[in-house]
Each structure stands twice: as C-alpha cells, then as structure tokens.
XYZ file of C-alpha atoms in Angstrom:
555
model
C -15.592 38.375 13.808
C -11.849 37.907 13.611
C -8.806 38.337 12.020
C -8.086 35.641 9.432
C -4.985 34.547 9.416
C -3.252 34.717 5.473
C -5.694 36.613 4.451
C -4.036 39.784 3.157
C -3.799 41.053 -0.322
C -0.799 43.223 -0.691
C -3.068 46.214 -2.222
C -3.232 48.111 0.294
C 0.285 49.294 0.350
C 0.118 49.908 -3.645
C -3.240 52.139 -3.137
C -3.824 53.060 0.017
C -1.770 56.715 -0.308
C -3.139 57.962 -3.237
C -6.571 56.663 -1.430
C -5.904 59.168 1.280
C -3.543 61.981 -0.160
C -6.230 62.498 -3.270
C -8.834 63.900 -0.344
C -9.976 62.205 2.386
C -11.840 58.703 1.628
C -11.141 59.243 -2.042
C -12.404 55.898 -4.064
C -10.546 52.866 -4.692
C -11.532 53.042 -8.130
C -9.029 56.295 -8.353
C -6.424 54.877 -6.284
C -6.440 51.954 -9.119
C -6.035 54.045 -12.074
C -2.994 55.092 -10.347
C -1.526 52.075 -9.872
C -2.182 49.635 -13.004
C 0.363 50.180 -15.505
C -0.415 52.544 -19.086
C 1.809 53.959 -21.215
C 1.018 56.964 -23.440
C -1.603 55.084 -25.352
C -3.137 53.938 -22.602
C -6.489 52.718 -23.624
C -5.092 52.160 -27.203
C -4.577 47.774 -27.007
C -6.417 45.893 -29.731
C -8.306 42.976 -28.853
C -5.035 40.828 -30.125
C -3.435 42.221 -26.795
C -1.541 44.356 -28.959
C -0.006 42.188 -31.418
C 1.020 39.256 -29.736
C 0.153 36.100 -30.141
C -3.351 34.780 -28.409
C -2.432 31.153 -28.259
C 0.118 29.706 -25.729
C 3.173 27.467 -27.099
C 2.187 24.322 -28.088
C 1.287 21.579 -25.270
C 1.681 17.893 -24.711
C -0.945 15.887 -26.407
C -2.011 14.394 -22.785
C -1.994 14.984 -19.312
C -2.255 11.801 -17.104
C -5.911 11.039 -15.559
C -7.541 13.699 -18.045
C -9.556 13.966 -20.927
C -8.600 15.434 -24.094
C -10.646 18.445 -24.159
C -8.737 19.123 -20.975
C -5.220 17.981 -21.340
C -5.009 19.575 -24.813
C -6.189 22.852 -23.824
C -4.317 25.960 -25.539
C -4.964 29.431 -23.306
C -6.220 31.608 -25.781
C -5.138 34.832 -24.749
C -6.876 38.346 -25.364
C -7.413 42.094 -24.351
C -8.146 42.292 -20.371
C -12.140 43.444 -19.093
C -12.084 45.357 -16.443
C -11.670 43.585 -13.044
C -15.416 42.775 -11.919
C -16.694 43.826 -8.559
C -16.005 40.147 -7.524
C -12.126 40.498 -8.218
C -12.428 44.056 -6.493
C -13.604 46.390 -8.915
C -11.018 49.098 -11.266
C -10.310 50.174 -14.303
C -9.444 47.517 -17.212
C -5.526 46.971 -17.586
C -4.377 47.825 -21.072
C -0.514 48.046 -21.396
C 2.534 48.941 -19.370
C 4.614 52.068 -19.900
C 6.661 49.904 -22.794
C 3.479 49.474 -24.384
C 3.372 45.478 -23.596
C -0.126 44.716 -23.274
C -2.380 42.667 -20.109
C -3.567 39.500 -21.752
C -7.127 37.716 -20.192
C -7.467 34.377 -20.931
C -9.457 31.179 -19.496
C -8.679 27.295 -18.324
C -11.294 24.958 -17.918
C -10.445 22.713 -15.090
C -12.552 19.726 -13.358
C -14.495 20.340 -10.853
C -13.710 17.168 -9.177
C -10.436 15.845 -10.124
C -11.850 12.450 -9.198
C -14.399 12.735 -11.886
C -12.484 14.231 -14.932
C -15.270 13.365 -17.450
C -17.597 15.399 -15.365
C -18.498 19.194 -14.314
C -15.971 21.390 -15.013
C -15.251 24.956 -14.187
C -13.120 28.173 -15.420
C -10.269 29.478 -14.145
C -9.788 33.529 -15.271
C -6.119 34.049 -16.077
C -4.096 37.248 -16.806
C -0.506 37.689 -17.977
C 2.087 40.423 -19.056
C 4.894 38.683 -21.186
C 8.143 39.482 -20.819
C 10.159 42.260 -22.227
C 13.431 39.817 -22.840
C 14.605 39.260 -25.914
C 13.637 35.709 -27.050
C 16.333 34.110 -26.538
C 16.614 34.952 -22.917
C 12.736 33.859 -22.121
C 12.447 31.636 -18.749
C 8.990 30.508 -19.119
C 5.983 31.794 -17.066
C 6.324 32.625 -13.411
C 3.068 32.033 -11.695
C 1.690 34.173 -9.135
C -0.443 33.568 -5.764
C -0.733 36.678 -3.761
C -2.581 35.365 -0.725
C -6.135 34.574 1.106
C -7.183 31.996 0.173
C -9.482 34.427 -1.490
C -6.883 36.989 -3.358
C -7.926 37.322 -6.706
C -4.791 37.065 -8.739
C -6.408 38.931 -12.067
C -7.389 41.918 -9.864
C -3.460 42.001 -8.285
C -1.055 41.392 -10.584
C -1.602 44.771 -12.649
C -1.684 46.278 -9.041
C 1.718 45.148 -8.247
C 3.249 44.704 -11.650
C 5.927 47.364 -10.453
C 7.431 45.459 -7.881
C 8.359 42.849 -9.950
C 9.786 44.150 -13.110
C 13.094 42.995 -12.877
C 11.347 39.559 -13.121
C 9.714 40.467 -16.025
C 12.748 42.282 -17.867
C 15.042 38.870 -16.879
C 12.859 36.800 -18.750
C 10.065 35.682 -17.602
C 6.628 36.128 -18.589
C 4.336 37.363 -15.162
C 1.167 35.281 -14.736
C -1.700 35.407 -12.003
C -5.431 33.075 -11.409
C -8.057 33.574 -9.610
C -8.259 30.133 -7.557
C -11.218 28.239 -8.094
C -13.940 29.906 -5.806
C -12.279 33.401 -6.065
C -13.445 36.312 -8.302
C -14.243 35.349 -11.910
C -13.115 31.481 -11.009
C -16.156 29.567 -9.895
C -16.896 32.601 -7.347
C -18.139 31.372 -3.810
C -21.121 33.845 -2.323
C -22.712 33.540 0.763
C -24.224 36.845 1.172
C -25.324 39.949 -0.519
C -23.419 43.493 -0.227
C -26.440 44.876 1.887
C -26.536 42.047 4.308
C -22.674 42.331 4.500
C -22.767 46.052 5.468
C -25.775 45.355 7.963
C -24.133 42.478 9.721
C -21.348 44.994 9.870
C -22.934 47.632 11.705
C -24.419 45.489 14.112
C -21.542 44.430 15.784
C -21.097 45.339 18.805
C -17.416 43.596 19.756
C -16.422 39.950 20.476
C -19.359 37.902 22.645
C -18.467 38.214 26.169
C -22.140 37.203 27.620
C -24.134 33.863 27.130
C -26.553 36.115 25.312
C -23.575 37.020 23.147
C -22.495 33.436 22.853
C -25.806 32.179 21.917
C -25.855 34.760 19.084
C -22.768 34.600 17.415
C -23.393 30.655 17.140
C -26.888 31.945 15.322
C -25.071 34.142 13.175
C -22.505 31.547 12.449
C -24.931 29.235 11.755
C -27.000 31.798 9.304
C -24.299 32.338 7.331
C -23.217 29.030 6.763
C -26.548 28.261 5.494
C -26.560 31.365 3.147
C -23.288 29.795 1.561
C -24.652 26.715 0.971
C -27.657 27.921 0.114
C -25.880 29.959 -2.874
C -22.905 27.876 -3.490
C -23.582 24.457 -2.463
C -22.479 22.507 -4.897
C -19.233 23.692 -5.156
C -18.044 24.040 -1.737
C -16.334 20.709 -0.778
C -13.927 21.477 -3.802
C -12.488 24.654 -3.411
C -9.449 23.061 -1.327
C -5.823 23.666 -1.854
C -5.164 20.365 -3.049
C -7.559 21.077 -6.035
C -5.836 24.241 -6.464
C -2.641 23.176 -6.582
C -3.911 20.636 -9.306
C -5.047 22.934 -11.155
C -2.037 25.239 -11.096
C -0.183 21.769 -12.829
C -2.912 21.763 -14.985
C -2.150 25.805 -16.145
C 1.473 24.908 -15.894
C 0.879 21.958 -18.759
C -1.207 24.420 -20.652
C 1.456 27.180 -20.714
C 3.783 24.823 -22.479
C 5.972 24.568 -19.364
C 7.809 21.699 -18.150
C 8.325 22.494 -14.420
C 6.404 25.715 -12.752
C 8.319 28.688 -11.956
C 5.942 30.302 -8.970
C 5.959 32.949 -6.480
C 3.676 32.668 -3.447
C 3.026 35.261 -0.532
C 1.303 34.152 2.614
C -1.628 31.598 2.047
C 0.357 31.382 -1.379
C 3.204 29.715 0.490
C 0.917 27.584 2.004
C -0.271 26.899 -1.922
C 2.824 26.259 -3.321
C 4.159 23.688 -0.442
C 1.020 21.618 -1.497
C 1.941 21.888 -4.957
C 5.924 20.781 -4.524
C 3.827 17.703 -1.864
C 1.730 16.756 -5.147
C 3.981 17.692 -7.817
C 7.502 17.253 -6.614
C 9.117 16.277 -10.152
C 7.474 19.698 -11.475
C 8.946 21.959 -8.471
C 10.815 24.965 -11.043
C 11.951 27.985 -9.431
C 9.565 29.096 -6.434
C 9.864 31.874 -4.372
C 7.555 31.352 -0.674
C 7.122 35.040 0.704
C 5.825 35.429 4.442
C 5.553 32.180 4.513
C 2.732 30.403 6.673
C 2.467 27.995 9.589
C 1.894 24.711 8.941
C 0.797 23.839 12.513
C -2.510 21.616 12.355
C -3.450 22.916 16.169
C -5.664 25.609 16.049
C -4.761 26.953 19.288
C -1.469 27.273 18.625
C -1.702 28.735 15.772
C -4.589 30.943 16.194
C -2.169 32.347 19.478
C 0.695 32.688 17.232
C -1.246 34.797 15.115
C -2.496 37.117 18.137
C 1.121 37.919 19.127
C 2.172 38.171 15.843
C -0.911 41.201 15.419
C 0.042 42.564 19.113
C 3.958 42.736 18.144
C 3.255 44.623 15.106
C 0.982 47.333 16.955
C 3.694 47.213 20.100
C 6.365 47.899 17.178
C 4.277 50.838 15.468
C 3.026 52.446 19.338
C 6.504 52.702 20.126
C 7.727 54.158 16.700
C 4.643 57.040 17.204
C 5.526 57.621 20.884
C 8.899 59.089 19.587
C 6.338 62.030 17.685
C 5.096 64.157 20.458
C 1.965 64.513 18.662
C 1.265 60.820 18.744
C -2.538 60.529 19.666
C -1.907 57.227 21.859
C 0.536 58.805 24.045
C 4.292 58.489 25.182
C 4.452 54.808 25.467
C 3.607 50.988 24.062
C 1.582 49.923 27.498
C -0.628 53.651 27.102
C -1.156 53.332 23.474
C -2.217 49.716 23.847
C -4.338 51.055 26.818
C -5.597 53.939 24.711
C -6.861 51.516 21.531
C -8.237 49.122 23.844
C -10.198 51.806 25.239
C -11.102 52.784 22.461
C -13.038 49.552 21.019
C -14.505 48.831 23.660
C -16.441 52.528 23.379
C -17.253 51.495 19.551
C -18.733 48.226 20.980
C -20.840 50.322 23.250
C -21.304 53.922 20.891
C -20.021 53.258 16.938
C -18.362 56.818 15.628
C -20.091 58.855 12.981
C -18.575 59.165 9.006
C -18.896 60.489 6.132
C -19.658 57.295 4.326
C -22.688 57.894 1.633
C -24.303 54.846 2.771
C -24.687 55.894 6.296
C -22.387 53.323 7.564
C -21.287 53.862 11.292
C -17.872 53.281 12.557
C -18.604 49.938 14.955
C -15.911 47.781 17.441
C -14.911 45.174 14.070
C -14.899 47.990 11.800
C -12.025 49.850 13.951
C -10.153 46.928 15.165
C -10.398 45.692 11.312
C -9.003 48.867 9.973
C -6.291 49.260 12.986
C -5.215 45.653 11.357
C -5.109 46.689 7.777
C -2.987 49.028 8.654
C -0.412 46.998 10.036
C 0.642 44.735 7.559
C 3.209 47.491 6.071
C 5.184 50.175 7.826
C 4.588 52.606 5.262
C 0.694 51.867 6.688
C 1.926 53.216 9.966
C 1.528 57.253 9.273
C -2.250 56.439 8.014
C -3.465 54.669 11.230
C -1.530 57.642 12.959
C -4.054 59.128 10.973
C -7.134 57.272 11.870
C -6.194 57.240 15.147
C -6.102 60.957 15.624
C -9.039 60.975 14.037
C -11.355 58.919 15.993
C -9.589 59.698 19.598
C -9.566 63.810 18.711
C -11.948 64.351 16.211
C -14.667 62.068 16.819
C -14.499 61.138 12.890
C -14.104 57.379 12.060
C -13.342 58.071 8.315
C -9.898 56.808 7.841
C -10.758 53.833 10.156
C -13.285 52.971 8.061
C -11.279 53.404 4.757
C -8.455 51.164 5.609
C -11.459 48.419 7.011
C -12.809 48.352 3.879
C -9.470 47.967 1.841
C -9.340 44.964 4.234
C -12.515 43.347 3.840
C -12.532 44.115 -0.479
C -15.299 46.953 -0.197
C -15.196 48.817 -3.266
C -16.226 52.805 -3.748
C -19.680 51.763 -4.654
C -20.319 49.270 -1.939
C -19.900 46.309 -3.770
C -17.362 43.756 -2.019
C -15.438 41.137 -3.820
C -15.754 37.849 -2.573
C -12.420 37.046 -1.314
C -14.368 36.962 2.291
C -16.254 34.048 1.119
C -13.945 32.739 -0.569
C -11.370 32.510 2.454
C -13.950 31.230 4.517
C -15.141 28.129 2.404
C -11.373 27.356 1.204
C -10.142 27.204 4.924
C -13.722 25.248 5.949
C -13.265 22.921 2.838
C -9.649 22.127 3.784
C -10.231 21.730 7.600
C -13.871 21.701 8.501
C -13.739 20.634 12.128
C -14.263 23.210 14.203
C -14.365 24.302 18.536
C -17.206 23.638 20.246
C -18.542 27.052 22.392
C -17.168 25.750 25.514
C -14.049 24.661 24.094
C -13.417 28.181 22.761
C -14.501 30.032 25.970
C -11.755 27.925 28.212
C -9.032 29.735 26.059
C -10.444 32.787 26.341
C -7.744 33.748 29.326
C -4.926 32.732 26.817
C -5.490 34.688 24.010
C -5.797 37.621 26.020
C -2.130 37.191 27.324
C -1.153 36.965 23.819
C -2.995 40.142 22.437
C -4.910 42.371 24.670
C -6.285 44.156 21.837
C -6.765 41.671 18.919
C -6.464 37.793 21.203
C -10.742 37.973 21.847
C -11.513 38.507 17.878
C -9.267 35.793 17.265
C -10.569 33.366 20.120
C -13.433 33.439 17.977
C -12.262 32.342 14.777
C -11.245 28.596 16.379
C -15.168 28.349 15.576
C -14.774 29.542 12.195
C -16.552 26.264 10.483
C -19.570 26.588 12.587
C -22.647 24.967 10.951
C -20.858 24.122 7.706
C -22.543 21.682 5.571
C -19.318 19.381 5.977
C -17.991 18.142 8.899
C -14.588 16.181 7.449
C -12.003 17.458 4.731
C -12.003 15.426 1.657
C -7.973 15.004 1.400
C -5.906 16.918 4.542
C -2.780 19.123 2.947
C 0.445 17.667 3.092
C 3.794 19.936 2.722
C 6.420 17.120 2.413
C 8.472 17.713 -0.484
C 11.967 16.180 0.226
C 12.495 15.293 -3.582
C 11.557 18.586 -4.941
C 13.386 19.024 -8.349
C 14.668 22.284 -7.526
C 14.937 23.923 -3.896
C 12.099 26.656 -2.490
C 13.215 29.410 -1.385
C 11.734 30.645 1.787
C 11.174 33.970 3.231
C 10.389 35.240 6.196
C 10.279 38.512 8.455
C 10.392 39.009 11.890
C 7.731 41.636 12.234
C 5.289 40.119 10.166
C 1.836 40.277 11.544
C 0.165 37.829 9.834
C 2.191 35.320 9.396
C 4.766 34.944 11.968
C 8.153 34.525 11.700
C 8.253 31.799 13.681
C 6.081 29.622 11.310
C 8.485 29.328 9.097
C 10.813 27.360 10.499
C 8.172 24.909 10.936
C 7.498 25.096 6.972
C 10.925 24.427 6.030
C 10.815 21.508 8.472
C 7.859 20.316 7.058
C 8.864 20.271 3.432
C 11.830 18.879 4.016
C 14.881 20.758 5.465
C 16.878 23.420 4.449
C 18.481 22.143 1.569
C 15.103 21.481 0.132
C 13.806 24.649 1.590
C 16.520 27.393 2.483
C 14.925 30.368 4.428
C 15.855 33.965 4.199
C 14.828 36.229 7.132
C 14.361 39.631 6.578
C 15.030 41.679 9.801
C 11.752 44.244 9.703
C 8.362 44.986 9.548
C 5.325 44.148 7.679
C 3.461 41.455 5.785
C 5.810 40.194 2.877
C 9.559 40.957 1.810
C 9.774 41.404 -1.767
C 10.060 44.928 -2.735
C 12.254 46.941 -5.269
C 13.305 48.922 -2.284
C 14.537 45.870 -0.167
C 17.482 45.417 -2.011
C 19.003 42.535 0.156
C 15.957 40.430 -0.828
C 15.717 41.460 -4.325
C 18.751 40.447 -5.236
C 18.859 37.349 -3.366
C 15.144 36.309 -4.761
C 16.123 37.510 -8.365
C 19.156 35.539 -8.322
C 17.654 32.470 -7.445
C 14.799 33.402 -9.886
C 16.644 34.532 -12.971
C 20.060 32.503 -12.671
C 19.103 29.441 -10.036
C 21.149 30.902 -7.598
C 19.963 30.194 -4.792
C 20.969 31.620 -1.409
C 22.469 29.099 1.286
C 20.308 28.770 4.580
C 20.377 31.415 7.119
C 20.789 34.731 5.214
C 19.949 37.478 6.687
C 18.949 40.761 5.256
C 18.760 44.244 7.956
C-alpha cells in the first residue's frame, strides 16, 4: 500500500465533524445530509430542476474532428439522483437555501478520440446556476476537485458553500465525473468484500523477500482483476482524453473559452487542458497545485517529506497541550506513531465496526494521513490517537481511513481507488522493477520515517498492468494561453508540495502565463471563505480578470 499522491477529495474537511461530534463513528450518509445544500422545501424540486430551463444555450453546429451527434450535443439538464455508491454514496441534492435547484445532466463523449465514429461513453454532469442577475452571468466555471478518481457530481453539492461568492458573481458552478470515475464509464477492479479483506490482511510495508515476493503477487492479482472487469476501457482513461472531453463539455455549454477551477490532480488536469487547448484557456484557478516532475523518485520523495512536514507541523502544535497522547515533542511523537504501526503490523486494534473489521498497520497510517490534509483535521487525529495509544480502540482511526479510501456507512466504496490507479497507470505505465525499488529504500526513510516505506512502494504502482507504454505522455506547456492561470500554492501542503509548484509554473510557461500565489499555512488546498487573502485575490481574478501579479503572498 501507499499514499497516492493527488489523491484527496476535499470531503473530509466538509464532513468529517459532524461524522464525529454526532456520536462516535456516526455514518457518512448523516454527515452528508448536513452538508449538501436545502432550503425550507428541501425535497420539494420538480423534475424541471425547479423551473429552469433543461437545455443548455444553444451550441456551434460543429466541433472539429467530430461527428454530429457529438458536436451538436445540447446537455439536457434535470432533477439530481442521489449520488450512487460509486460517486460515494448520500442523499440526492435538491436545492440550495435560495431555493436554486442541483441540475443532473449527461455528455456523450468518444471513447477514443482517434476513432470519433466509434464507441462512445457518458460523462454524468451536475450544476447549480448562478444567482446573478442575467445580465451579470460569466458563463460556467468548471470544477475538478482532485484524484484522478474524485467524483465531481458527488463534491460539488459537498462544497457548494465555499464557493458562493463565485456563484452570486455570476457564474454558473459545474462539476464531471472524469471518464472512469463514478457514474462516468466507472473503472472496477475489485469487489467491496475483497477490498475490506485485502485490507485486513495487511500487515505493513514488505520488509522480507517473503514480503517482497507477495506484494508483487498481490500487485499482480489486482491488475488482472481490473482488466479482467474493465479491460476495454483502460488505455483511455488518461488526462489527455479528459481534458478533451472537458473542451468537448465546454462547446456543449455554449461557452467560448472555459472558465475552470482545479485542486490538486485538477491542476495537473487543467495544465493539460491550457497544453491542448491554449486558444480556449478562460479564467482558471490551479489550487495545490501538483508536480510536474516525470522522475518518480523525486517525486515520490517529495511527497514523503511533504506527509512527514505536515505530521512534524501538527506533533509540535499538540505538544503545546499537556494532554497530547504523543508526548512533549516532534522527535517523541514521531517515535510514538512509528511505534505504534509497527504494533498494528504485528497485533491490528479491535473496533466497533459492524463488519468486524480490525484496525491493521495501512488502516492507521491511512487514517493518520487523512487527517492531515486540513488543520481543522488536527483535533480528530488528536482524537484517534488517544484513542488507539490509551484506549486500545481504533475507531476514529478507522473512520478517518475510510473517509480516505471512499468507504461508505454500508461498506460499499466508490471507485475513486480504481479509478486513480488506472488513470495514473494509463498515463504513465512504466513502472520499478523490485530491486530497483528496494535500493531506495534507505532514502525514503530519511525523508519520512513514518510514511517514506508506504510510499517506496508505490514507484511499483503499475505492476502487471496490461500496458506497458502510455498512449500520448502529458504535456503542460502553455506559453500562448489566452488568458493567464492562476496558481496556488501552500507551504504546508502534504500532498502536494509547495515546492512543485514552481516547477508547474515553469513548465507552463512562466509567471506571466502562470502567476503563483503562496499561501503561508497548512493543509491540502487554499480556497476557503475563511482565507480571506486568497478569496479575494482568486475572486478577483475570477469575477473581474484581475489577476494578482507573481509572488503574492497571503499569512
């Protein structure tokens, strides 16, 4: 197991308190209903969506290199289903509190941009339009939230809050799943009950040949299992095809450039886009923005500090509470969680889980991640970690795993594990040899003592695919962007380090192409209501085209 890279979905900081304030390992399905936006007559939308229209604005009668049925394509727009267990389960989205209703729709895409006149596939879709009067409308801004894997129908009523000032300046707020994510095309490698048993057998990283020679069986098994069950569709799931088809939905929303916010593997996203699509660059937002190194190493050790820092930064923030259950200082608390996975590996901690599910070594490191993408995270692993080191309990541990990994209340996961897996394996599907990977063991130990072994692993993360060579490698360039991207960055992010994105803004182009903002603080992502010095600068350059000059900093 390890720690994949972009792979958070910002849900966890939208549920995860009313997850554990509503009684201990409440459901996510509760935590939802607390979070998606209704209004007094909540439940009330008409299948309309409330009385707006259900076709987009009229379209071009063409789109080059596509067929008609394709490039002439009107989203027809109606009342929102529920998210399925795929896009990670909850209760259907009916209106916000000004009674503006969630709108479902559908674009059919090809398969195989190289073979318009052949298979196609659906993309779901899900919008709230905006509350502006007409005549101050901007469009549609298009949202990625991250992965690859984030289902974009599941998060955007999750997360509407944060971003109603977008919404109220004009524009209307639209999110995809990505082909081979929830309703889109869905990869699936394996079932929920193999999931949860492959889960319980771990027993930590492989540090014996025996341990080796089994996680290259494992690797191998599932590989098979996802072509097996998803064969056919696995060399296209790439971010170049993505990106295509966000053009595609761009065209079919009756918009002449996209307007589109991206956070973490959604930066990645939308510097493929502006590399493929430069004349059609509108107003884009990059948030925690991703490394474009090509070296695995590097990056994969980037990614261990990055995950070290961020525990380093929340050890010493609890050693200032006397009651802090990893004790009075960074190098004891690291001490103290190291010691403490390695006695999961060897003796997993009982819960309360229904299922039966113990508390293993990935389980405990996966939750102590989860829980460090936000600062408001940190009182929760606090939390967990009292729990497990005092109390012998590996509840909360094994709540904030599961937000991670998109376990729902019922057991059901959404697929935004496969999903990650086969977009990163279709867009790079070389991978370490064993030996290879064991010679940096000594490295990524340096860089993490606690997470740098899970991630050594993960430079095999390709093992056994059914592909050995990407179809089309991503390129970033974007020098002749028609409108500058805005970058941002902070300096405590986790996931994806700050330093990465310096070598984004190099790679598109510069910073006048691509001015960065750094945010001085922690956690995965900058855009908040409550981070006023990035609000304003990423809603003025949003709503007005003002965009902020290179090197602004916000403390």
């Amino acid at each position: 197991m390890n720690i994949p890279s972009h792979f958070r979905s910002r849900r966890l900081r939208a549920a995860l308190a009313a997850a554990l304030t509503a009684g201990l390992l409440a459901t996510s399905c509760a935590t939802r209903d607390l979070a998606v936006g209704t209004g007094d007559d909540a439940g009330q939308g008409t299948e309309d969506g409330g009385g707006v229209s259900t076709e987009s604005v009229p379209v071009a009668d063409s789109y080059p290199g596509l067929p008609d049925a394709l490039a002439q394509q009107r989203v027809q727009w109606s009342q929102c289903e529920a998210p399925t267990p795929l896009q990670g389960e909850g209760p259907r989205p009916f209106q916000l509190s000004d009674r503006t209703p969630w709108q479902c729709g559908t674009l059919t895409v090809p398969l195989d941009y190289a073979d318009p006149e052949g298979e196609t596939i659906d993309m779901a879709l899900i919008r709230v339009v905006s509350s502006a009067p007409e005549a101050d409308r901007l469009g549609s801004l298009v949202f990625n939230f991250g992965g690859p894997g984030g289902s974009g129908v599941g998060s955007l009523p999750l997360l509407v809050d944060e971003y109603e000032d977008l919404r109220a300046g004009g524009f209307d707020l639209v999110s995809f799943d990505p082909r081979g994510v929830g309703e889109s095309a869905p990869v699936v490698c394996l079932s929920d009950e193999e999931i949860d048993e492959g889960d319980q057998e771990d027993a930590g990283p492989p540090r014996t040949a025996e341990d080796e020679a089994e996680f290259v069986a494992d690797s191998e098994e599932y590989a098979a299992a996802c072509q097996a069950n998803s064969g056919d569709l696995l060399p296209y799931v790439t971010t170049n095809n993505t990106a295509r088809d966000m053009d595609l939905l761009r065209h079919a929303l009756g918009d002449e450039r996209l307007n589109y916010f991206g956070i973490s593997y959604g930066t990645e996203l939308g510097a493929v886009y502006a590399h493929l699509f430069p004349e059609n660059v509108g107003r884009t937002v990059l948030d925690a923005v991703v490394d474009p190194n090509p070296d695995p190493v590097a990056q994969s050790l980037l990614d261990a500090e990055g995950f070290q820092l961020a525990l380093e930064h929340y050890l010493e923030d609890c050693a200032t509470d006397p009651g802090c259950p990893t004790g009075g200082d960074v190098e004891t608390g690291v001490a103290t969680i190291e010691t403490l996975l390695d006695d999961l590996a060897a003796e997993p901690l009982p819960t309360d889980d229904p299922d039966g599910r113990m508390l293993t070594s990935g389980l405990g490191m996966t939750g102590i991640a989860s829980a460090l993408y936000s600062e408001e995270s940190w009182e929760y692993l606090t939390m967990a970690l009292d729990e497990a080191l005092n109390a012998g309990s590996g509840d909360t541990l094994l709540l904030l795993a599961d937000f991670y990994n998109g376990r729902d209340s019922e057991g059901r996961y959404s697929n935004l594990m496969p999903a990650l897996n086969a977009i990163r394996c279709a867009d790079d599907p070389s991978t370490m040899a064993l030996d290879d990977v064991v010679r940096h063991r000594e490295e990524f130990e340096a860089a993490s003592p606690v997470f740098g072994e899970w991630m050594l692993w993960g430079l095999s993360g390709c093992l056994g695919w059914p592909f050995a060579e990407a179809a089309e490698p991503e390129e970033f360039s974007a020098p002749d962007a028609a409108a500058p991207l805005l970058l941002v960055a902070t300096t405590g992010d986790p996931a994806t380090p700050y330093e990465g994105a310096a070598r984004m803004q190099a790679a598109i182009g510069g910073p006048e192409v691509a001015p960065l903002l750094t945010n001085d603080g922690e956690g995965h992502g900058a855009y908040t209501p409550d981070n006023a010095c990035v609000a304003d600068a990423v809603n003025g350059h949003l709503l007005r085209g003002e965009t902020p000059g290179d090197g602004l900093r916000c403390e």
